[in-house]
Short mmCIF file of C-alpha atoms in Angstrom, two decimals:
data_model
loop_
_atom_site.label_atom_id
_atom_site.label_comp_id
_atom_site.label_asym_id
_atom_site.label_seq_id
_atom_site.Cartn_x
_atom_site.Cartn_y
_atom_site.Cartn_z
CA UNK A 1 -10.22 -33.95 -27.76
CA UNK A 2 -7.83 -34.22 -30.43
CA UNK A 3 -5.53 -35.61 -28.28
CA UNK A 4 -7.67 -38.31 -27.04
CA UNK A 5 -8.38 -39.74 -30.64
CA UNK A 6 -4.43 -39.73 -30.77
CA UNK A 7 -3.64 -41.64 -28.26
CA UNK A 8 -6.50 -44.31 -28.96
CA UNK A 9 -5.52 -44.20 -32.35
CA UNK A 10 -1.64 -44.99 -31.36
CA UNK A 11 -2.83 -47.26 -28.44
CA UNK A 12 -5.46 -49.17 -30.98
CA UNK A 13 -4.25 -52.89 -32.06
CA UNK A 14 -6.99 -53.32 -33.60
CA UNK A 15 -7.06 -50.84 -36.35
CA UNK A 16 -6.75 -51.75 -39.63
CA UNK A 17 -4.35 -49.11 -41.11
CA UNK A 18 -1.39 -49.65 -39.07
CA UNK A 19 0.93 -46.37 -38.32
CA UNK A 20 4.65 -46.78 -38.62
CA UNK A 21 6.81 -47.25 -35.85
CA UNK A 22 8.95 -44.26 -36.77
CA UNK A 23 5.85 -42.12 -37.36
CA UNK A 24 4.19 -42.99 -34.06
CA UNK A 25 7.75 -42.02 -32.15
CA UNK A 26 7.72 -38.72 -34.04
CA UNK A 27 4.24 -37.68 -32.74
CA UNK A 28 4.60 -38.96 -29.12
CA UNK A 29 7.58 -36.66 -29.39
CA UNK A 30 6.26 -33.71 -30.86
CA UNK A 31 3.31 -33.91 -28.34
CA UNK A 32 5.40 -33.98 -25.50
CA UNK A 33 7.26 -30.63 -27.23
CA UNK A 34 4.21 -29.44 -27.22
CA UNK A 35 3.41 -30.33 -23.76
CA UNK A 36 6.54 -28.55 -22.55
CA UNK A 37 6.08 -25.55 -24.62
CA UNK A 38 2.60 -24.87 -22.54
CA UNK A 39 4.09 -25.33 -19.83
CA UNK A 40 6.77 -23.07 -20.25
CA UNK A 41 4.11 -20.40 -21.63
CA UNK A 42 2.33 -21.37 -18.64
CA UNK A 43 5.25 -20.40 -15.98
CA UNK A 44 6.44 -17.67 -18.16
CA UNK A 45 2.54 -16.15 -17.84
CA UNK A 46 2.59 -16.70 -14.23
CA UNK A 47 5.60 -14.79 -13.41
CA UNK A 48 4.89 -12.00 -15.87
CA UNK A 49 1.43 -11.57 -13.54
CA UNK A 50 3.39 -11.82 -10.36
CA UNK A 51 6.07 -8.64 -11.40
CA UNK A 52 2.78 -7.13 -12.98
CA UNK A 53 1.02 -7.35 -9.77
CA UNK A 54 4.18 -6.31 -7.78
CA UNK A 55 4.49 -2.84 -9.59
CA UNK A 56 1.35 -2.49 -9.94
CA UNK A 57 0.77 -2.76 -5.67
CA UNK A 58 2.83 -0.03 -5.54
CA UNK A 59 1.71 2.38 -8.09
CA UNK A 60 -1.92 1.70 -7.03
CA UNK A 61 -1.04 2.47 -3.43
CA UNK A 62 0.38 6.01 -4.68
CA UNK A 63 -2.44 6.30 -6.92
CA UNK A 64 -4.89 6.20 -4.19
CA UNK A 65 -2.55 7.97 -1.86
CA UNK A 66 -3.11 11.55 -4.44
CA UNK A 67 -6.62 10.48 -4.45
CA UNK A 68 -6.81 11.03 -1.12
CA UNK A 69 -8.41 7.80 0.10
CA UNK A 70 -8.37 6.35 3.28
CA UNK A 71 -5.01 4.99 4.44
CA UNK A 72 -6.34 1.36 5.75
CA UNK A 73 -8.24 1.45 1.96
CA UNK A 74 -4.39 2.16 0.40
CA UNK A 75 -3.37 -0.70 2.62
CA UNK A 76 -5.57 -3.28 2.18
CA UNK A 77 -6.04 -2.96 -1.80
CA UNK A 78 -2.24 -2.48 -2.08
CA UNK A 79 -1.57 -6.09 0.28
CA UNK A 80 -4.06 -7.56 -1.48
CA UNK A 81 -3.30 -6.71 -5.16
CA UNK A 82 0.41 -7.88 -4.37
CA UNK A 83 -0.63 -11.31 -2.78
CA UNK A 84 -2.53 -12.17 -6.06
CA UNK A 85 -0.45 -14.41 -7.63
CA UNK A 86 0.51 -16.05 -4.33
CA UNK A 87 -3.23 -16.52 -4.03
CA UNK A 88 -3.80 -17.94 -7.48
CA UNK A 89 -0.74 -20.19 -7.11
CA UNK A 90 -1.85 -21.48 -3.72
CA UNK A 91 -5.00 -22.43 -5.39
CA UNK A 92 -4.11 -23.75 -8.44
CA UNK A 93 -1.80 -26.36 -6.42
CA UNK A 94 -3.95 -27.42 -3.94
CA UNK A 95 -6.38 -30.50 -4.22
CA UNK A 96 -8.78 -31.75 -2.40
CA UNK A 97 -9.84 -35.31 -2.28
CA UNK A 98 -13.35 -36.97 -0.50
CA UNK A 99 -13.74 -40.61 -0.84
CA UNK A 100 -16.05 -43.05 0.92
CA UNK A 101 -12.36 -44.14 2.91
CA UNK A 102 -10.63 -41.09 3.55
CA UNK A 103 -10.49 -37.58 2.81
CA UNK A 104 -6.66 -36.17 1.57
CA UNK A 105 -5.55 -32.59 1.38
CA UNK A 106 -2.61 -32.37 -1.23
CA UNK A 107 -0.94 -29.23 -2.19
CA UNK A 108 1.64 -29.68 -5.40
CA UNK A 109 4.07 -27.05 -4.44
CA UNK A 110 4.02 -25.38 -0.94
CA UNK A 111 7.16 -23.54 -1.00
CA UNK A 112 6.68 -21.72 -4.44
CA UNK A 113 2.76 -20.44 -3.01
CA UNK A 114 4.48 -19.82 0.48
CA UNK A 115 7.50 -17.72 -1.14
CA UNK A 116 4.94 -15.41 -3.61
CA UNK A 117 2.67 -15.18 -0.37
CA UNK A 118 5.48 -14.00 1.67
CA UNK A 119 6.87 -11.73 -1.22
CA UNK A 120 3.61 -10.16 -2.00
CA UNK A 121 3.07 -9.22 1.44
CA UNK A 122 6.40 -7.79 1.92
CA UNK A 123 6.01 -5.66 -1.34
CA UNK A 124 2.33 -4.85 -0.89
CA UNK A 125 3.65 -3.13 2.86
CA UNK A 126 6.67 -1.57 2.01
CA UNK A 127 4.88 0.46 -1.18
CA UNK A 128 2.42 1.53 2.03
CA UNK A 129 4.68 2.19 4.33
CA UNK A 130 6.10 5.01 3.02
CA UNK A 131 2.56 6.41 2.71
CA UNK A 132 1.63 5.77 6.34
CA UNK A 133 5.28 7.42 7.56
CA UNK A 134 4.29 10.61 5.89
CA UNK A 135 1.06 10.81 6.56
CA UNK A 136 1.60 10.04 10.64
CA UNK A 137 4.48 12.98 10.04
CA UNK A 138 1.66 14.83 8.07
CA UNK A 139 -0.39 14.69 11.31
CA UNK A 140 2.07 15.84 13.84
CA UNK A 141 3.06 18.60 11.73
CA UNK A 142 -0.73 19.68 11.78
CA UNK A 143 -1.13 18.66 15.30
CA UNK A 144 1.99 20.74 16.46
CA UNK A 145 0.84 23.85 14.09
CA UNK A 146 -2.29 23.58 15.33
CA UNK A 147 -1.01 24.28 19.25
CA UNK A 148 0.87 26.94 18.12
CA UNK A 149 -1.80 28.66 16.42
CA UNK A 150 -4.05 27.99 19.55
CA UNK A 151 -1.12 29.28 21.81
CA UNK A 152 -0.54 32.75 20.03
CA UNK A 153 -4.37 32.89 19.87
CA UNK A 154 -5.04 32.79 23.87
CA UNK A 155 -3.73 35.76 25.27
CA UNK A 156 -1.26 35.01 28.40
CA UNK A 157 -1.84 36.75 31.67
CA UNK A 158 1.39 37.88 32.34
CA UNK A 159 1.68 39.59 28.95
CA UNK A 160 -1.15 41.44 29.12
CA UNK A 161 -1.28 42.65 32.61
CA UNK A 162 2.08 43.88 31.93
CA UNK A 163 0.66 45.89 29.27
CA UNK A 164 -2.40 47.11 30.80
CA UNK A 165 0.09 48.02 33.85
CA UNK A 166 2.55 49.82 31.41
CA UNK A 167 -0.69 51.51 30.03
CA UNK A 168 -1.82 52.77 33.02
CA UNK A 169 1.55 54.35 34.28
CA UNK A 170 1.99 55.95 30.73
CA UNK A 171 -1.44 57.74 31.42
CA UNK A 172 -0.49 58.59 35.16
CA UNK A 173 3.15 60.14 33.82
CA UNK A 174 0.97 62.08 31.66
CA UNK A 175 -1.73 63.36 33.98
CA UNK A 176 1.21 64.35 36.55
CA UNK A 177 3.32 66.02 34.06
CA UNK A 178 -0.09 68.25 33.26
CA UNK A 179 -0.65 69.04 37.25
CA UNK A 180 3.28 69.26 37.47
CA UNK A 181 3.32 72.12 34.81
CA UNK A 182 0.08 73.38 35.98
CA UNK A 183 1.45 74.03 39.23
CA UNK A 184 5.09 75.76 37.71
CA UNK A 185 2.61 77.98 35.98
CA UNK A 186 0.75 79.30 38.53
CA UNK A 187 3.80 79.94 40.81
CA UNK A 188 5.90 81.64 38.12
CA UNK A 189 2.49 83.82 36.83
CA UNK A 190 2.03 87.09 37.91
CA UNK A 191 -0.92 86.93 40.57
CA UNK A 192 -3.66 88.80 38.91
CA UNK A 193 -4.81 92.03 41.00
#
């Protein structure tokens, strides 16, 4: 607004008070300092909220990783969190023009949106991908436990009839040894008269 007034003002041959030549370069210059300083603010900002969104992909992914949440919830919020500023870029940049002629598509800077796309998504799947590896290794671990335990519980045939067998031919030892020394006794015992 202020801005406006400025440059009419400057612009303005018709005004009575006329500004100084020297005075009028020394404010176009100092606006365009001031001009670059936002935009340097501006692109300083932005890159501050990329690395912020880059950690914080990753600790958000461990985060919901010890609250035990879903894995493809992990994923997705992770990916997603890390393609932010990629997103925000790509949509800051692009333009979209409809006239009664033609329609245009224009997009400022491709390769900067492209490049955070790209980076986010690399970031936002490596801080998963560690979670996925150990919970897959968490799950054959179970899944291999879980056989063994069902193996030792099932008893195996040959295992037990070779007890029951050893059983039963510790119980006919004994039974013969009691006829066996049943029979010494009687021969060796005075016949009663």
């Amino acid at each position: 607004m202020i801005n406006d007034n400025l440059d009419d003002y400057l612009d303005n041959d018709n005004s009575s008070p006329r500004i100084n030549p020297e005075t009028a370069r020394y404010l176009a210059h100092h606006e365009q300092k001031l001009y670059q300083e936002i935009e340097t603010r501006k692109r300083f900002e932005a890159g501050l909220l990329f690395l912020c969104c880059q950690i914080g992909s990753a600790s958000l992914a461990w985060l919901l990783f010890s609250l035990q949440t879903t894995l493809i919830i992990i994923q997705v919020s992770a990916i997603a969190l890390a393609m932010l500023p990629g997103l925000i870029d790509f949509s800051d940049s692009f333009s979209f023009e409809l006239s009664s002629e033609r329609w245009e598509v224009k997009h400022s800077r491709p390769m900067q949106s492209v490049g955070k796309l790209l980076i986010g998504g690399a970031v936002g799947w490596t801080s998963t991908k560690r979670i996925s590896e150990a919970v897959f290794k968490t799950h054959q671990q179970i899944e291999t436990t879980y056989k063994e335990i069902r193996e030792a519980q099932t008893p195996k045939t040959t295992t037990a009839n070779n007890q029951y067998d050893l059983i039963g031919w510790c119980v006919l030892g004994v039974v013969g040894l009691l006829i066996f020394s049943k029979m010494i006794t009687s021969l060796f015992s005075e016949p009663s008269k």
